[in-house]
Amino acid sequence: MSNATRRNDVWITGIGLVSSLGANADEHVARLFSGGPAVRPALDESRYAPYPIHPLAPLDFSSQIPKKSDQRQMELWQRIGVHAAGLALSDAGIAGNADLLDRTHLVVAAGSGERDTKVDCEVLDKLGPRDDAALLAKEVLPSALRPTLFLAQLSNMLAGNISIVHNVTGSSRTFMGEEMAGLAAMENAFRRIQAAQADVILVGGALNAEREDLLLGYEIGHNLWRGPFRQVWERRGDGGGFIPGSVGAFIVLESSAHARARCAKAYAKISAIETDRTSREPGETVLHALTQLLSRIWSDIPDGPLLTFSGASGTEPATSEELLFLSRLASLDHETAIRAFGSAVGHGVEAHFPMGIALAALALKHGTALAPTEPSEIERPFSAAIERVLVTGVGHWRGEGLALIEAIQ
Amino acid sequence: MTNAYRDSKGRPLVAVTGLGVVTSLGQGKEDNWAALKTGRSGIRPITRFPTDGLRTTIAGTVEFLGIEPYSASALSAAMAIAAATEAIEQARIASSTFPGPLYLATPPAEIEWPQRRALYDASSTSTETGYKRLLAAARGSEWRELHAISQFASVAECVARRLGTRGLPVSVSTACASGATAIQLGVEAIRRGDTTAALCIGTDSSVQIEALIRFSLLSALSTRNDAPAEASRPFSKERDGFVMAEGAGALVLESYQAAIARGANVLGIVLGCGEKADDYHRTRSKPDGTAIIGAIRNAVADAGVDPGDIDYVNAHGTSTPENDKMEYMSLRAVLGDHLTTTPASSNKSMIGHTLSASGAIEAVFSLLTIQNGVLPPTINYVTPDPEIPIDAVANSARPAEVRTVLSNSFGFGGQNVCLVLGAPL
C-alpha cells in the first residue's frame, strides 16, 4: 500500500519473550529451535476447568522490575509485559542507555488489566436478586474498589509502566482491539521506521491467561476451547476454540542504518506487514483476505523454501479458512511447511502476532524450524535452510494480517 | 508534484476538509459553537444512575442520542458515527464508503454491571458462585450481542461497518491524549503516502457508576455538586478537579494535494504533531515538566514554526490543581515571554473532560476558532490563580485573528500529545 519514496530496512535487534515455555528468549530457543523433538506444551487443565490454559513459566519479576513499589502498582498482566519489554531492551543493548531510551518510541498492543474478581463476586453476592443500582453506587463499590487497581486495569498503563520502569520516553501509543491490537501495533511500528518517521521502536504486548475475568470476556462469544488439550488444527472438527496462553512478547525494531551505527546485532529483517479486516461473511472470508494480503507482498512467490508460522487461534470458521489458504501455499512448487505456534504456547490474543514475529526471528537466527507440533498431515517435517518466514495473524473474531520476516543477507 | 503541496520538510501537507462534533452542549458544530461562544456549560447532575452518597454527582453526559439502555460501547459508537457523518458530509468525500482508514480513540471496553448482573441471574439455578457461575452462564446460552459490544474492537467495528472505512480499523488509547493520537496516526499515514485520506475520531462515553467512582477514588474529580455549571474552572485558584464528560470529535484529513485536486474546501492544515512520554509517575507529571515541555517542543518543531508563531493555545486545562499548574509552567518554558500576549483557554470549562475524545473534540474547536475568528472563553474564571498568570480568555468569548493554534493533550500514564493546527493556506 505504501508508496513512500524513502524506505528504510527494518531490523529486529532485540527480543524479550516469556510464556509457558520459558522465562526468556534463550529458553524458547532451547525448547523450540534446537532441533529436538516436538515440544510438550505446559498446561493447566484443572484450575479453570473446563477451560485449559497455558500458565506462565516461573520467572523472577525482580530482575526486570527491581522496585517492589513498582510491582505493587501492577497486576500480573502488566508485570508480564513490563518484564518482557525489559528483556527486549536488554537484548538490544538499549537498557541503561539514557540517551537512546529517551529517543526510543513505545508501541503496545493491549487489552486491559485484571479486575478484582473477589470484589466483583462480593458485589454480586450482596446485590443478590435485587436490581438495585443505588445500592451498588452507594454502599458497595466506593468501599470495595481500590484506586491502584484502577490504574492496573487501564489499557494504556502497560505502556505507562514500561516508561516508568525502563525509562522509554520517546513516545507511547497503545493499540487495542484483541488480535487487531497486535496487528495494528506491529504494522504501525514497521511503517514508521520504514518511512523514517522513527529510528527505534519497542513494540509488543502481553496476555495473562490465568484470570477468570478474561475467560468470561471470551466465553460470552463461545470462543474458548473446552475440555482436554488439543493442538490448534485438531480442534476443527469439534467447533473449535482457543486456549489462552500467558505470554509477553516485545521486540525492538530499528532502521538498519541506526542499528549499524551503534553496532547492534540483528536477528532478521521485517520485509512486509499487511493487514485488513473483512466482515467474514460469504465472499468476505479469511481465505479471501489472506490471499489479497499475500498478493500485496508478492506478485509471485519467490523461489526457495517457505516456512509459515501460523497464528491460527483455533476458533472456527477462521481456522479452517486460514488452513485452506495455507494448503494452497503448500500446493505450490516450493518446499513449504506450516507451524501453528499456538499449539506450543497457547493463544496470546493481543500479543499473539508480536509473538509469532519474535519466534520467526529466532528461527531465522538459529536456522531451524520447530518440530511439527502435531502428528497430522498438516505440519510436515521441514529441514531446508530457512531464508524467510511468513507469519499469519488471524483474529478469533476480526482482523487479518501477514508479516514477512527474512534473513539479513 | 510541486512544493505548494509539501511542507518545509518536504512531506505532503495534511489538510482538514471535514469536522464533526457531539458534546453535552449538543450535536453538531453549529449548536456547539453557539454554546461555546456564549460561555454555556454542558455540566449537569447525573441522572443516568443513582448518585446518592457519592462524592461527585455531576458530569457532562450525552443523553440526546436515544441510546437505551445505556452501554458505554453503544453510546461511544453512536457519538462517533454522528460526529463522523457530519465531518464526511462537510468534506463531500464519500457516499457509501470512506476512501481511507479509520483511526479511532476510544475508551477500553469491558462488561458493565448491568450485563454482569444479567449473566449472574441467568444462572440462578446454579450452585456455583462468583465467576464460576458467570462462566457457567456464559457457556450455557447465547450472548452474541453482549460479545459484539464488549470487545475492545467493538466500537471501531461498528464505525467501520457503518462508514465503510478501508483496511484494519485502528483503536488507540493514550488515555486523555487519545483523540490527539488518532489525529497524529492519520497525519503520519498521509505523510507516508499510505493513503490520501483518513478518518480520525475520538469518542468517550465513560459516565457509568464504576468509572465515576474510580476517578473519584483517585481524588481527580470536582466535588462542586451544588453548582454543576460552575464546577469546571481551569486556571482558577479554587479549581478542585475535573468533571467527567462524554462526546466525540471527528476530522476528515486529506493530503492537501488530493483535496485541492478534487476541489475540496480546505478548513485548515494539521501543521505538526509532537509526543513525549513521561517516566515519572502513573498519574503525575515529572515536576520539572520535561515530558510536557518535550511534547510541545516536538509539535512546534514538527510543524516547522517558531513558538512565537502560536496565536492561541487550546489548553488541556482540566481544572485539576496539578494539570493546570504544570501546563502553565510548560507553556512558559517553550513560549517564553510570548505566552504573556498569547491567549490560552480551556474548552473543558464548558464541556468538561471528555477523556479519550478530548484531543479530537478540542482539535475540532481549535479549527472552528480559526474559522470564526473568535476565541472561546474559559468560563468560571472568577479568581485567577496567582501562580498561573495567563490570559485565559476570561468568561467571555473574544474576537481575534488566529492563524496558528497549539492544542494540548496530556494523559494518565504520561502520554502527552500536542498538535499545531493552522489556517487554510
mmCIF file of C-alpha atoms in Angstrom, chain A residues 156-301:
data_model
loop_
_atom_site.group_PDB
_atom_site.id
_atom_site.type_symbol
_atom_site.label_atom_id
_atom_site.label_comp_id
_atom_site.label_asym_id
_atom_site.label_seq_id
_atom_site.Cartn_x
_atom_site.Cartn_y
_atom_site.Cartn_z
ATOM 1 C CA ASN A 156 -2.596 2.319 28.325
ATOM 2 C CA MET A 157 -0.992 1.669 31.708
ATOM 3 C CA LEU A 158 1.072 -1.270 30.474
ATOM 4 C CA ALA A 159 2.827 1.305 28.301
ATOM 5 C CA GLY A 160 2.820 3.763 31.210
ATOM 6 C CA ASN A 161 4.570 1.246 33.427
ATOM 7 C CA ILE A 162 7.128 0.360 30.754
ATOM 8 C CA SER A 163 8.022 4.050 30.529
ATOM 9 C CA ILE A 164 8.263 4.347 34.303
ATOM 10 C CA VAL A 165 10.242 1.153 34.953
ATOM 11 C CA HIS A 166 12.504 1.163 31.872
ATOM 12 C CA ASN A 167 12.590 4.908 31.051
ATOM 13 C CA VAL A 168 11.404 4.534 27.467
ATOM 14 C CA THR A 169 10.188 8.059 26.775
ATOM 15 C CA GLY A 170 10.409 8.850 23.058
ATOM 16 C CA SER A 171 6.656 8.453 22.737
ATOM 17 C CA SER A 172 3.990 5.983 23.764
ATOM 18 C CA ARG A 173 0.999 4.583 21.913
ATOM 19 C CA THR A 174 -1.351 1.774 22.872
ATOM 20 C CA PHE A 175 -3.404 -0.077 20.298
ATOM 21 C CA MET A 176 -6.488 -2.064 21.268
ATOM 22 C CA GLY A 177 -8.869 -4.499 19.625
ATOM 23 C CA GLU A 178 -7.948 -8.056 20.593
ATOM 24 C CA GLU A 179 -5.726 -9.611 17.872
ATOM 25 C CA MET A 180 -6.152 -6.434 15.802
ATOM 26 C CA ALA A 181 -4.230 -4.601 18.529
ATOM 27 C CA GLY A 182 -1.183 -6.748 17.760
ATOM 28 C CA LEU A 183 -1.615 -6.337 14.013
ATOM 29 C CA ALA A 184 -2.001 -2.546 14.283
ATOM 30 C CA ALA A 185 0.916 -2.193 16.699
ATOM 31 C CA MET A 186 3.341 -4.200 14.559
ATOM 32 C CA GLU A 187 2.243 -2.502 11.356
ATOM 33 C CA ASN A 188 2.460 0.972 12.886
ATOM 34 C CA ALA A 189 5.983 0.393 14.231
ATOM 35 C CA PHE A 190 7.137 -1.192 10.977
ATOM 36 C CA ARG A 191 5.794 1.565 8.732
ATOM 37 C CA ARG A 192 7.118 4.396 10.864
ATOM 38 C CA ILE A 193 10.651 3.012 10.713
ATOM 39 C CA GLN A 194 10.358 2.153 7.044
ATOM 40 C CA ALA A 195 9.287 5.738 6.280
ATOM 41 C CA ALA A 196 11.938 7.320 8.549
ATOM 42 C CA GLN A 197 9.306 8.606 10.990
ATOM 43 C CA ALA A 198 11.197 6.812 13.765
ATOM 44 C CA ASP A 199 14.608 5.137 14.200
ATOM 45 C CA VAL A 200 13.957 2.712 17.033
ATOM 46 C CA ILE A 201 10.732 1.357 18.476
ATOM 47 C CA LEU A 202 9.984 -1.091 21.284
ATOM 48 C CA VAL A 203 6.795 -2.903 20.294
ATOM 49 C CA GLY A 204 4.832 -5.810 21.711
ATOM 50 C CA GLY A 205 2.152 -6.983 24.055
ATOM 51 C CA ALA A 206 1.250 -9.322 26.859
ATOM 52 C CA LEU A 207 -1.513 -11.626 27.992
ATOM 53 C CA ASN A 208 -2.259 -13.067 31.400
ATOM 54 C CA ALA A 209 -4.329 -16.160 30.647
ATOM 55 C CA GLU A 210 -4.731 -17.044 34.302
ATOM 56 C CA ARG A 211 -7.744 -14.896 35.103
ATOM 57 C CA GLU A 212 -11.456 -15.589 35.165
ATOM 58 C CA ASP A 213 -12.483 -12.112 34.038
ATOM 59 C CA LEU A 214 -10.508 -12.611 30.829
ATOM 60 C CA LEU A 215 -12.018 -16.040 30.240
ATOM 61 C CA LEU A 216 -15.502 -14.569 30.738
ATOM 62 C CA GLY A 217 -14.881 -11.860 28.138
ATOM 63 C CA TYR A 218 -14.153 -14.523 25.522
ATOM 64 C CA GLU A 219 -16.622 -17.168 26.629
ATOM 65 C CA ILE A 220 -19.601 -14.838 26.089
ATOM 66 C CA GLY A 221 -18.687 -15.302 22.426
ATOM 67 C CA HIS A 222 -18.122 -19.063 22.949
ATOM 68 C CA ASN A 223 -14.567 -18.591 21.748
ATOM 69 C CA LEU A 224 -12.750 -20.790 24.263
ATOM 70 C CA TRP A 225 -11.791 -24.423 23.796
ATOM 71 C CA ARG A 226 -13.375 -26.646 26.454
ATOM 72 C CA GLY A 227 -12.053 -29.965 27.601
ATOM 73 C CA PRO A 228 -8.706 -31.719 27.352
ATOM 74 C CA PHE A 229 -5.929 -30.041 25.384
ATOM 75 C CA ARG A 230 -5.781 -30.435 21.645
ATOM 76 C CA GLN A 231 -3.443 -28.852 19.134
ATOM 77 C CA VAL A 232 -4.770 -25.953 17.071
ATOM 78 C CA TRP A 233 -5.628 -27.888 13.900
ATOM 79 C CA GLU A 234 -7.132 -30.794 15.862
ATOM 80 C CA ARG A 235 -9.956 -28.679 17.267
ATOM 81 C CA ARG A 236 -11.620 -28.005 13.936
ATOM 82 C CA GLY A 237 -13.966 -30.931 13.929
ATOM 83 C CA ASP A 238 -15.446 -30.092 17.311
ATOM 84 C CA GLY A 239 -16.461 -26.497 16.980
ATOM 85 C CA GLY A 240 -13.034 -25.036 17.565
ATOM 86 C CA GLY A 241 -11.975 -22.606 20.249
ATOM 87 C CA PHE A 242 -8.798 -21.066 21.562
ATOM 88 C CA ILE A 243 -6.697 -21.967 24.563
ATOM 89 C CA PRO A 244 -5.332 -18.806 26.155
ATOM 90 C CA GLY A 245 -1.636 -18.740 26.927
ATOM 91 C CA SER A 246 0.167 -16.359 29.240
ATOM 92 C CA VAL A 247 2.746 -14.600 27.087
ATOM 93 C CA GLY A 248 4.816 -11.469 26.955
ATOM 94 C CA ALA A 249 6.358 -10.678 23.587
ATOM 95 C CA PHE A 250 8.330 -7.499 22.927
ATOM 96 C CA ILE A 251 10.603 -6.711 20.020
ATOM 97 C CA VAL A 252 12.994 -3.864 19.293
ATOM 98 C CA LEU A 253 12.652 -2.677 15.708
ATOM 99 C CA GLU A 254 15.317 -0.450 14.300
ATOM 100 C CA SER A 255 16.258 1.082 10.994
ATOM 101 C CA SER A 256 19.260 -0.766 9.593
ATOM 102 C CA ALA A 257 21.254 2.466 9.444
ATOM 103 C CA HIS A 258 20.574 3.193 13.113
ATOM 104 C CA ALA A 259 21.432 -0.372 14.128
ATOM 105 C CA ARG A 260 24.649 -0.363 12.105
ATOM 106 C CA ALA A 261 25.722 2.991 13.514
ATOM 107 C CA ARG A 262 25.575 1.629 17.058
ATOM 108 C CA CYS A 263 26.944 -1.795 16.053
ATOM 109 C CA ALA A 264 23.792 -3.600 17.170
ATOM 110 C CA LYS A 265 23.320 -7.262 16.285
ATOM 111 C CA ALA A 266 20.232 -8.132 14.297
ATOM 112 C CA TYR A 267 18.136 -11.282 14.190
ATOM 113 C CA ALA A 268 16.308 -10.714 10.937
ATOM 114 C CA LYS A 269 14.507 -8.047 8.989
ATOM 115 C CA ILE A 270 10.822 -7.412 8.547
ATOM 116 C CA SER A 271 10.206 -7.115 4.814
ATOM 117 C CA ALA A 272 6.445 -6.577 4.894
ATOM 118 C CA ILE A 273 3.440 -6.319 7.177
ATOM 119 C CA GLU A 274 -0.001 -6.141 5.608
ATOM 120 C CA THR A 275 -3.315 -6.073 7.474
ATOM 121 C CA ASP A 276 -7.020 -5.907 6.803
ATOM 122 C CA ARG A 277 -10.422 -6.536 8.310
ATOM 123 C CA THR A 278 -13.030 -8.480 6.429
ATOM 124 C CA SER A 279 -16.582 -8.873 7.527
ATOM 125 C CA ARG A 280 -16.269 -12.691 7.485
ATOM 126 C CA GLU A 281 -19.417 -13.120 5.505
ATOM 127 C CA PRO A 282 -19.889 -15.121 2.330
ATOM 128 C CA GLY A 283 -17.431 -13.752 -0.230
ATOM 129 C CA GLU A 284 -15.510 -11.971 2.524
ATOM 130 C CA THR A 285 -13.734 -14.914 4.072
ATOM 131 C CA VAL A 286 -10.421 -15.208 5.854
ATOM 132 C CA LEU A 287 -9.165 -17.167 2.827
ATOM 133 C CA HIS A 288 -10.040 -14.262 0.560
ATOM 134 C CA ALA A 289 -8.465 -11.715 2.911
ATOM 135 C CA LEU A 290 -5.190 -13.610 3.323
ATOM 136 C CA THR A 291 -4.944 -14.216 -0.417
ATOM 137 C CA GLN A 292 -5.339 -10.481 -1.037
ATOM 138 C CA LEU A 293 -2.760 -9.636 1.608
ATOM 139 C CA LEU A 294 -0.262 -12.084 0.125
ATOM 140 C CA SER A 295 -0.682 -10.507 -3.302
ATOM 141 C CA ARG A 296 0.294 -7.155 -1.775
ATOM 142 C CA ILE A 297 3.538 -8.719 -0.540
ATOM 143 C CA TRP A 298 4.410 -10.765 -3.613
ATOM 144 C CA SER A 299 3.054 -10.781 -7.136
ATOM 145 C CA ASP A 300 4.902 -14.088 -7.499
ATOM 146 C CA ILE A 301 6.105 -16.092 -4.562
#
